[in-house]
Amino acid sequence: MADSTKSATLSIDGQTYDLPMFSPTAGPDVIDIRKLYAEAGVFTYDPGFTSTASCDSTITFIDGGKGELLHRGYPIDQLAGKSHYLEVCYLLLYGALPTAAELEEFESTITRHTMIHEQMHNFFRGFRRDAHPMAIMVGAVGAMAAFYHDSTDISDPRQREIASHRLIAKVPTIAAMAYKYSIGQPFVYPRNDLDYAANFLHMCFAVPAEEYVVDPIIARAMDRILTLHADHEQNASTSTVRLASSSGANPFACIAAGIACLWGPAHGGANQACLEMLKEIGSPDRIPEYIARAKDKDDPFRLMGFGHRVYKNFDPRATVMKQSADEVLDLLGVENNPILATAKELEQAALADPYFAEKKLFPNVDFYSGIILEAMGFPTSMFTPIFALSRTVGWVSQWKEMIADPQNKIGRPRQLYLGDTARDYVDIENR
Ligand code: CMC
């Protein structure tokens, strides 16, 4: 960590405390409160971590006001336009863009780790047919700890690296298998002659009965979806992975914890929830009713795919995703789809409404990714698993960074206790 450059003064009941401050390379200064409880006997209170930096990191930076997202300093629009998913994975994991030789070796390593242990197939068969693919993913990724014992010793940097490669390589296979299982089709093994995105599409859509050729435009759009979701600094699922790993838990269990957190509709589940909402709205003439519901304080309904904790201007990922949506929809000739027509009008109606403008609620990445995935033929239940497989590299990179950090200690938040004070147990006959 950088040296403290300035300090903040806190005054409590006439007693003052000097708190060191750190200046980041980008973003707001932070006040270091680590010794506050020891010195002043008070906790800070910040449920939802709206003003709290939980760690230091060199991986991803977001400026929510500017709508900027940088991975290792590189803007997301440049990466989405000029790079591709596996190169971005390398960048996130190792901190620099690879040379041609490094990239070739990395791609070959990931490609050659895509098969999962054959015995894991039996594990899948234990799930009900109608299980949500995210439920299967939480279980199957956690179960990897039982199959890959030679990469669970987190004190060994080489084992950490192997676990990282295995996770990036095998999570798509697990996601595709979860899908195939849910529709009663045979599992499709990975193919080493296809790139990462094309291989995933092949594992999802090929059947043994006939040849399946991956369209390069669709593969490129899938690669973009993966690239745009690769990492997003200390969001809920990444913080979950960090907190789970802070106890020294094995990497597969920690990534399973991240998948569980991502599943929620306020986070990665928003892409599924958004498309289901668009289907429920059904046609553009019902949009005013739903906008009114979203604005009604007594109605819990929210416009899914709108708003973001950090982006208060626009989501830079959404800008790129919107272009991709247009390309894919043109290619597939689905511009007359009623869901898409509803989505386009909803976007315009919300952007023109003062409620959404005042609260800085803009379409986020999930508003557009759901539309693309639907057009590609994925059921809504696969949207969040695809987010999970893209984000695996982010979780793994943040996990690796944390484990290698000598300051790493178990995460243990405190609380503002508002319950009963100590009282005596009352025997059951006297209650
Ligand atoms: N529709 C209607 N009102 C909204 C929405 C929405 N989508 N999002 C926020 N608001 C209102 C909210 O009611 C509140 O109003 P008030 O100040 O009058 O009480 C105000 O805006 C601030 O909301 P908040 O819940 O305090 O903001 P937050 O930063 O805690 O929540 C969010 C961020 C993403 C959870 C929220 O905007 C939301 O629930 N959006 C819909 C779900 C969604 O699309 N999530 C995907 C996020 S992008 C993918 C990812 O990174 O996981």
Coordinates of C-alpha atoms and ligand atoms in Angstrom, one line a residue:
M1 CA 0.0 0.0 0.0
A2 CA 1.1 3.6 -0.7
D3 CA 2.4 5.8 2.1
S4 CA -0.1 8.0 3.9
T5 CA -0.1 11.5 2.3
K6 CA -2.5 13.4 4.5
S7 CA -4.8 12.9 7.4
A8 CA -8.3 13.5 8.5
T9 CA -9.3 14.6 12.0
L10 CA -12.3 13.1 13.8
S11 CA -13.7 14.6 16.9
I12 CA -15.7 12.6 19.4
D13 CA -16.9 14.2 22.7
G14 CA -14.1 16.8 22.5
Q15 CA -11.4 14.2 21.9
T16 CA -9.7 14.4 18.5
Y17 CA -8.2 11.5 16.5
D18 CA -5.9 11.8 13.5
L19 CA -6.7 9.3 10.8
P20 CA -4.2 8.6 8.0
M21 CA -5.4 9.1 4.5
F22 CA -4.3 7.4 1.3
S23 CA -4.4 8.8 -2.3
P24 CA -5.2 6.2 -4.9
T25 CA -3.8 6.4 -8.5
A26 CA -7.4 7.2 -9.5
G27 CA -10.7 7.8 -7.5
P28 CA -11.4 9.4 -4.2
D29 CA -8.9 9.5 -1.3
V30 CA -9.6 7.0 1.5
I31 CA -9.5 7.5 5.3
D32 CA -7.8 4.7 7.1
I33 CA -9.9 3.7 10.0
R34 CA -8.2 0.4 10.9
K35 CA -7.0 1.6 14.3
L36 CA -10.1 3.6 15.1
Y37 CA -11.7 1.0 17.3
A38 CA -8.5 0.4 19.2
E39 CA -7.9 4.1 19.8
A40 CA -11.4 5.6 20.1
G41 CA -13.5 2.6 21.0
V42 CA -16.0 3.2 18.2
F43 CA -17.1 1.4 15.0
T44 CA -18.0 3.0 11.7
Y45 CA -21.4 2.1 10.2
D46 CA -21.8 1.5 6.5
P47 CA -24.3 -1.2 5.5
G48 CA -24.1 -1.8 1.8
F49 CA -20.5 -0.5 1.8
T50 CA -21.6 2.7 0.0
S51 CA -18.6 4.7 1.4
T52 CA -16.2 1.9 2.3
A53 CA -13.1 0.6 0.4
S54 CA -12.9 -3.0 1.5
C55 CA -9.4 -3.6 0.1
D56 CA -6.7 -2.1 -2.2
S57 CA -6.5 -3.5 -5.7
T58 CA -4.7 -2.9 -9.0
I59 CA -7.1 -4.7 -11.3
T60 CA -10.2 -2.7 -12.2
F61 CA -11.2 1.0 -11.8
I62 CA -14.6 2.5 -12.2
D63 CA -15.5 6.2 -12.3
G64 CA -19.3 6.1 -11.9
G65 CA -19.7 9.8 -12.6
K66 CA -17.7 9.7 -15.8
G67 CA -19.1 6.3 -16.9
E68 CA -15.5 4.9 -17.1
L69 CA -14.4 1.3 -16.6
L70 CA -10.7 0.4 -16.8
H71 CA -9.1 -3.0 -16.6
R72 CA -5.4 -2.6 -15.6
G73 CA -5.8 1.0 -17.0
Y74 CA -7.2 0.0 -20.4
P75 CA -10.7 1.4 -21.2
I76 CA -13.4 -1.2 -21.6
D77 CA -14.6 0.2 -25.0
Q78 CA -11.0 -0.3 -26.4
L79 CA -10.8 -3.8 -25.0
A80 CA -14.3 -4.7 -26.3
G81 CA -13.4 -3.3 -29.8
K82 CA -9.8 -4.4 -30.3
S83 CA -9.1 -7.3 -27.9
H84 CA -11.0 -10.5 -27.1
Y85 CA -12.0 -12.4 -24.0
L86 CA -9.0 -14.6 -23.4
E87 CA -6.6 -11.7 -23.9
V88 CA -8.6 -9.7 -21.4
C89 CA -8.5 -12.7 -19.1
Y90 CA -4.7 -12.7 -19.3
L91 CA -4.6 -9.0 -18.7
L92 CA -6.8 -9.3 -15.6
L93 CA -4.9 -12.3 -14.2
Y94 CA -1.3 -11.2 -14.9
G95 CA -1.6 -7.3 -15.0
A96 CA -0.3 -6.7 -18.6
L97 CA -1.3 -7.3 -22.1
P98 CA 0.4 -10.5 -23.3
T99 CA 3.0 -10.8 -26.1
A100 CA 2.0 -13.0 -29.0
A101 CA 3.9 -15.9 -27.5
E102 CA 2.4 -15.4 -24.1
L103 CA -1.1 -15.2 -25.5
E104 CA -0.6 -18.4 -27.6
E105 CA 0.6 -20.3 -24.5
F106 CA -2.3 -19.0 -22.4
E107 CA -4.9 -19.8 -25.0
S108 CA -3.5 -23.3 -25.4
T109 CA -3.4 -23.9 -21.6
I110 CA -7.1 -22.7 -21.2
T111 CA -8.2 -24.8 -24.2
R112 CA -6.5 -27.9 -22.9
H113 CA -8.2 -27.6 -19.5
T114 CA -11.8 -27.4 -20.7
M115 CA -12.9 -31.0 -20.2
I116 CA -14.2 -31.8 -16.7
H117 CA -13.5 -35.0 -14.8
E118 CA -15.7 -37.7 -16.3
Q119 CA -17.0 -38.7 -12.9
M120 CA -18.5 -35.2 -12.6
H121 CA -21.1 -36.3 -15.2
N122 CA -22.7 -38.5 -12.5
F123 CA -22.8 -35.6 -10.2
F124 CA -24.9 -33.7 -12.7
R125 CA -27.4 -36.5 -13.0
G126 CA -28.2 -36.2 -9.3
F127 CA -30.1 -32.9 -10.0
R128 CA -33.7 -32.7 -10.9
R129 CA -34.3 -32.1 -14.6
D130 CA -36.0 -28.8 -13.9
A131 CA -33.2 -27.4 -11.7
H132 CA -32.2 -23.9 -12.5
P133 CA -28.7 -24.0 -14.2
M134 CA -27.4 -21.5 -11.6
A135 CA -28.3 -24.1 -8.8
I136 CA -26.4 -26.7 -10.7
M137 CA -23.5 -24.3 -11.2
V138 CA -23.2 -23.5 -7.5
G139 CA -23.1 -27.2 -6.8
A140 CA -20.9 -28.3 -9.6
V141 CA -18.3 -25.5 -9.2
G142 CA -18.1 -26.1 -5.5
A143 CA -17.8 -29.9 -6.2
M144 CA -14.6 -29.2 -8.3
A145 CA -12.8 -29.1 -4.9
A146 CA -13.5 -32.8 -4.6
F147 CA -12.1 -33.6 -8.0
Y148 CA -9.0 -31.4 -8.3
H149 CA -7.1 -31.9 -5.0
D150 CA -3.8 -31.0 -6.6
S151 CA -4.9 -27.3 -6.9
T152 CA -6.5 -26.6 -3.6
D153 CA -3.3 -25.7 -1.6
I154 CA -3.7 -21.9 -1.7
S155 CA -0.3 -21.4 0.0
D156 CA 1.4 -22.7 -3.2
P157 CA 1.4 -20.0 -6.0
R158 CA 1.7 -22.7 -8.7
Q159 CA -1.5 -24.5 -7.4
R160 CA -3.2 -21.1 -7.3
E161 CA -2.4 -20.6 -10.9
I162 CA -3.6 -24.1 -11.9
A163 CA -6.8 -23.6 -10.0
S164 CA -7.3 -20.2 -11.8
H165 CA -6.7 -21.8 -15.2
R166 CA -9.1 -24.7 -14.4
L167 CA -11.8 -22.4 -13.3
I168 CA -11.6 -20.2 -16.4
A169 CA -11.5 -23.3 -18.7
K170 CA -14.1 -25.5 -17.0
V171 CA -16.9 -23.1 -15.9
P172 CA -18.2 -22.7 -19.5
T173 CA -18.3 -26.5 -19.8
I174 CA -20.2 -26.8 -16.5
A175 CA -22.6 -24.0 -17.6
A176 CA -23.2 -25.7 -21.0
M177 CA -23.7 -29.1 -19.3
A178 CA -26.2 -27.5 -16.8
Y179 CA -28.2 -26.3 -19.9
K180 CA -28.0 -29.6 -21.8
Y181 CA -29.2 -31.4 -18.7
S182 CA -32.1 -29.1 -18.2
I183 CA -33.4 -29.7 -21.7
G184 CA -32.7 -33.4 -21.7
Q185 CA -30.0 -33.4 -24.4
P186 CA -26.7 -35.3 -24.2
F187 CA -23.7 -33.4 -22.9
V188 CA -21.4 -32.1 -25.7
Y189 CA -17.7 -32.3 -25.1
P190 CA -15.5 -29.2 -25.6
R191 CA -13.6 -28.8 -28.9
N192 CA -10.1 -27.6 -29.0
D193 CA -10.3 -26.3 -32.5
L194 CA -12.8 -23.6 -31.5
D195 CA -12.1 -20.4 -29.7
Y196 CA -13.5 -19.9 -26.2
A197 CA -16.8 -18.3 -27.2
A198 CA -17.4 -20.5 -30.2
N199 CA -16.6 -23.6 -28.1
F200 CA -19.2 -22.5 -25.5
L201 CA -21.9 -22.0 -28.2
H202 CA -21.0 -25.4 -29.6
M203 CA -21.3 -27.1 -26.2
C204 CA -24.8 -25.4 -25.8
F205 CA -26.3 -25.8 -29.2
A206 CA -24.6 -28.8 -31.0
V207 CA -26.3 -32.2 -30.9
P208 CA -24.7 -35.5 -31.8
A209 CA -27.2 -36.1 -34.6
E210 CA -26.0 -33.3 -36.9
E211 CA -23.2 -30.9 -37.7
Y212 CA -23.5 -27.5 -35.9
V213 CA -21.5 -24.6 -37.4
V214 CA -20.9 -21.6 -35.2
D215 CA -21.6 -18.3 -37.0
P216 CA -18.6 -16.1 -36.6
I217 CA -20.7 -13.0 -36.0
I218 CA -22.6 -14.8 -33.2
A219 CA -19.3 -16.0 -31.7
R220 CA -17.9 -12.5 -31.8
A221 CA -21.0 -11.2 -30.0
M222 CA -20.7 -13.9 -27.4
D223 CA -17.0 -13.0 -27.0
R224 CA -18.1 -9.4 -26.4
I225 CA -20.7 -10.3 -23.8
L226 CA -17.9 -12.3 -22.0
T227 CA -15.4 -9.4 -22.3
L228 CA -17.9 -6.8 -21.0
H229 CA -18.7 -8.9 -17.9
A230 CA -15.1 -10.0 -17.1
D231 CA -14.6 -8.0 -14.0
H232 CA -16.2 -5.1 -12.2
E233 CA -14.0 -4.4 -9.1
Q234 CA -15.5 -4.9 -5.6
N235 CA -19.2 -5.7 -6.5
A236 CA -21.3 -8.0 -4.3
S237 CA -20.2 -11.3 -5.8
T238 CA -16.5 -10.3 -6.0
S239 CA -16.6 -9.1 -2.4
T240 CA -18.3 -12.5 -1.5
V241 CA -15.4 -14.4 -3.1
R242 CA -12.9 -12.2 -1.2
L243 CA -14.7 -12.7 2.1
A244 CA -15.1 -16.4 1.6
S245 CA -11.4 -16.7 0.6
S246 CA -10.2 -14.6 3.6
S247 CA -10.7 -17.6 5.8
G248 CA -8.3 -19.7 3.6
A249 CA -11.1 -21.7 2.0
N250 CA -10.3 -23.5 -1.2
P251 CA -10.7 -21.7 -4.5
F252 CA -13.5 -23.8 -6.0
A253 CA -15.7 -23.3 -2.9
C254 CA -15.0 -19.5 -3.0
I255 CA -16.0 -19.2 -6.6
A256 CA -19.2 -21.2 -5.9
A257 CA -19.9 -18.6 -3.2
G258 CA -19.5 -15.8 -5.8
I259 CA -21.9 -17.7 -8.2
A260 CA -24.5 -17.9 -5.4
C261 CA -24.3 -14.2 -4.8
L262 CA -24.4 -13.3 -8.5
W263 CA -27.7 -15.2 -8.8
G264 CA -29.7 -12.5 -7.1
P265 CA -32.0 -10.2 -9.2
A266 CA -30.3 -7.1 -7.9
H267 CA -26.9 -8.4 -9.4
G268 CA -26.3 -11.0 -12.1
G269 CA -29.9 -12.2 -12.0
A270 CA -31.0 -8.9 -13.5
N271 CA -30.5 -10.0 -17.1
Q272 CA -33.0 -12.8 -16.6
A273 CA -35.4 -10.6 -14.6
C274 CA -35.1 -7.9 -17.3
L275 CA -36.2 -10.2 -20.1
E276 CA -38.9 -11.7 -18.1
M277 CA -40.2 -8.2 -17.3
L278 CA -40.1 -7.3 -21.1
K279 CA -42.1 -10.5 -21.8
E280 CA -44.6 -9.6 -19.1
I281 CA -45.0 -6.0 -20.4
G282 CA -45.6 -7.7 -23.8
S283 CA -46.2 -4.7 -26.0
P284 CA -45.2 -1.0 -26.1
D285 CA -48.7 0.2 -25.2
R286 CA -48.4 -1.2 -21.7
I287 CA -45.1 0.6 -21.0
P288 CA -46.7 3.7 -19.2
E289 CA -48.3 1.3 -16.7
Y290 CA -45.0 -0.3 -15.8
I291 CA -43.2 3.1 -15.7
A292 CA -45.9 4.3 -13.3
R293 CA -45.4 1.2 -11.1
A294 CA -41.6 1.7 -11.1
K295 CA -42.1 5.2 -9.8
D296 CA -44.7 4.3 -7.2
K297 CA -43.1 4.3 -3.7
D298 CA -45.7 1.8 -2.5
D299 CA -45.0 -0.7 -5.2
P300 CA -41.8 -2.8 -4.9
F301 CA -41.5 -3.2 -8.7
R302 CA -38.3 -1.8 -10.2
L303 CA -37.5 -1.5 -13.9
M304 CA -35.0 -4.4 -14.3
G305 CA -31.9 -3.5 -16.3
F306 CA -32.0 0.1 -15.1
G307 CA -29.9 1.8 -12.5
H308 CA -26.5 0.9 -11.0
R309 CA -24.9 1.4 -7.6
V310 CA -21.7 3.0 -9.1
Y311 CA -22.6 4.3 -12.6
K312 CA -24.6 7.5 -12.2
N313 CA -24.1 8.8 -15.7
F314 CA -24.1 5.8 -18.1
D315 CA -22.8 2.3 -18.0
P316 CA -20.0 2.2 -20.5
R317 CA -20.6 -1.6 -21.0
A318 CA -24.2 -0.8 -22.0
T319 CA -23.0 1.5 -24.8
V320 CA -20.9 -1.3 -26.4
M321 CA -23.6 -3.9 -25.7
K322 CA -26.2 -1.8 -27.4
Q323 CA -24.1 -1.8 -30.6
S324 CA -23.7 -5.6 -30.4
A325 CA -27.4 -6.0 -29.9
D326 CA -28.1 -4.1 -33.1
E327 CA -25.5 -6.2 -35.0
V328 CA -26.9 -9.5 -33.8
L329 CA -30.5 -8.5 -34.3
D330 CA -29.7 -7.4 -37.9
L331 CA -27.9 -10.6 -38.6
L332 CA -30.7 -12.8 -37.2
G333 CA -33.4 -10.6 -38.8
V334 CA -35.4 -10.3 -35.6
E335 CA -36.0 -6.5 -35.7
N336 CA -39.7 -7.1 -35.7
N337 CA -39.6 -9.1 -32.4
P338 CA -42.2 -7.7 -30.0
I339 CA -39.8 -8.0 -27.0
L340 CA -37.3 -6.0 -28.8
A341 CA -39.9 -3.4 -29.8
T342 CA -40.9 -3.2 -26.2
A343 CA -37.3 -2.9 -25.0
K344 CA -36.6 -0.1 -27.5
E345 CA -39.6 1.9 -26.4
L346 CA -39.1 1.3 -22.8
E347 CA -35.5 2.6 -23.1
Q348 CA -36.8 5.8 -24.7
A349 CA -39.7 6.2 -22.3
A350 CA -37.5 5.8 -19.2
L351 CA -34.7 8.1 -20.6
A352 CA -37.3 10.8 -21.2
D353 CA -38.9 10.5 -17.8
P354 CA -37.8 13.1 -15.2
Y355 CA -38.0 10.4 -12.4
F356 CA -35.3 8.3 -14.0
A357 CA -33.2 11.3 -15.1
E358 CA -33.2 12.8 -11.5
K359 CA -32.3 9.5 -9.9
K360 CA -29.6 8.9 -12.6
L361 CA -31.2 5.6 -13.6
F362 CA -29.9 4.6 -17.1
P363 CA -30.1 1.2 -18.9
N364 CA -27.3 -1.0 -17.6
V365 CA -25.3 -3.8 -19.4
D366 CA -28.0 -6.3 -18.5
F367 CA -30.7 -4.5 -20.3
Y368 CA -29.0 -5.2 -23.6
S369 CA -27.2 -8.5 -22.9
G370 CA -30.6 -10.2 -22.3
I371 CA -31.9 -9.1 -25.6
I372 CA -28.8 -10.5 -27.4
L373 CA -28.9 -13.8 -25.6
E374 CA -32.6 -14.2 -26.3
A375 CA -31.9 -13.6 -30.0
M376 CA -29.1 -16.2 -30.0
G377 CA -31.6 -18.8 -28.7
F378 CA -30.7 -19.0 -25.0
P379 CA -33.5 -19.4 -22.6
T380 CA -33.7 -16.8 -19.9
S381 CA -32.5 -19.3 -17.3
M382 CA -29.1 -19.4 -19.0
F383 CA -28.5 -15.6 -18.9
T384 CA -27.1 -15.5 -15.3
P385 CA -24.9 -18.7 -15.9
I386 CA -23.4 -16.9 -18.9
F387 CA -22.7 -13.8 -16.6
A388 CA -21.1 -16.2 -14.1
L389 CA -18.8 -17.8 -16.6
S390 CA -17.7 -14.4 -17.9
R391 CA -17.1 -13.1 -14.4
T392 CA -15.1 -16.2 -13.3
V393 CA -11.9 -14.6 -14.4
G394 CA -12.7 -11.4 -12.4
W395 CA -13.3 -13.4 -9.3
V396 CA -10.2 -15.5 -9.8
S397 CA -8.0 -12.5 -10.5
Q398 CA -9.3 -10.7 -7.4
W399 CA -8.9 -13.9 -5.3
K400 CA -5.3 -14.4 -6.6
E401 CA -4.5 -10.7 -5.8
M402 CA -5.9 -11.1 -2.3
I403 CA -4.1 -14.3 -1.4
A404 CA -0.8 -13.0 -2.5
D405 CA -1.2 -9.8 -0.4
P406 CA 0.7 -10.0 2.8
Q407 CA -1.9 -7.8 4.5
N408 CA -4.6 -10.3 3.8
K409 CA -6.5 -11.2 7.0
I410 CA -9.9 -12.8 7.6
G411 CA -12.8 -10.4 6.9
R412 CA -14.8 -9.8 10.0
P413 CA -17.2 -6.9 9.9
R414 CA -18.6 -5.5 13.2
Q415 CA -22.2 -4.4 13.8
L416 CA -24.5 -1.8 15.3
Y417 CA -26.3 -4.0 17.8
L418 CA -29.9 -3.0 18.5
G419 CA -31.2 -6.2 20.2
D420 CA -31.9 -6.9 23.8
T421 CA -29.2 -6.4 26.4
A422 CA -28.3 -9.4 28.7
R423 CA -31.3 -10.9 30.4
D424 CA -31.9 -14.1 32.3
Y425 CA -33.3 -17.3 30.7
V426 CA -36.9 -17.9 31.6
D427 CA -38.0 -21.6 32.1
I428 CA -40.6 -22.7 29.6
E429 CA -43.5 -23.0 32.2
N430 CA -43.0 -19.4 33.2
R431 CA -43.1 -17.8 29.8
Ligands
CMC1 N1 -36.5 1.2 -11.1 C1 -37.1 2.2 -10.4 N2 -36.5 2.9 -9.4 C2 -35.2 2.6 -9.1 C3 -34.5 1.6 -9.8 C4 -35.2 0.9 -10.8 N3 -34.5 0.0 -11.6 N4 -33.3 1.5 -9.3 C5 -33.2 2.4 -8.3 N5 -34.4 3.0 -8.2 C6 -34.7 4.1 -7.2 C7 -34.9 3.6 -5.8 O1 -36.3 3.3 -5.6 C8 -34.4 4.7 -5.0 O2 -35.4 5.7 -4.9 P1 -35.6 6.6 -3.6 O3 -34.3 7.4 -3.5 O4 -36.8 7.5 -3.9 O5 -35.8 5.7 -2.5 C9 -33.3 5.3 -5.8 O6 -33.6 5.0 -7.2 C10 -31.9 4.8 -5.4 O7 -32.0 3.3 -5.4 P2 -31.1 2.4 -4.5 O8 -31.7 1.1 -4.4 O9 -30.8 3.1 -3.2 O10 -29.8 2.3 -5.4 P3 -28.7 1.2 -5.2 O11 -27.4 1.8 -5.7 O12 -28.7 0.6 -3.9 O13 -29.2 0.1 -6.3 C11 -29.4 -1.3 -8.1 C12 -28.6 -0.2 -7.5 C13 -28.7 -1.8 -9.4 C14 -29.5 -2.5 -7.1 C15 -30.8 -0.8 -8.5 O14 -30.7 0.3 -9.4 C16 -31.8 -1.9 -9.0 O15 -32.4 -2.6 -8.3 N6 -31.8 -2.0 -10.4 C17 -32.6 -3.0 -11.0 C18 -31.8 -4.3 -11.0 C19 -30.7 -4.3 -12.0 O16 -30.9 -4.0 -13.2 N7 -29.5 -4.7 -11.6 C20 -28.3 -4.9 -12.5 C21 -27.1 -4.0 -12.1 S1 -25.9 -4.1 -13.4 C22 -25.3 -5.7 -13.4 C23 -24.5 -6.0 -12.2 O17 -23.5 -5.3 -12.0 O18 -24.8 -6.9 -11.4

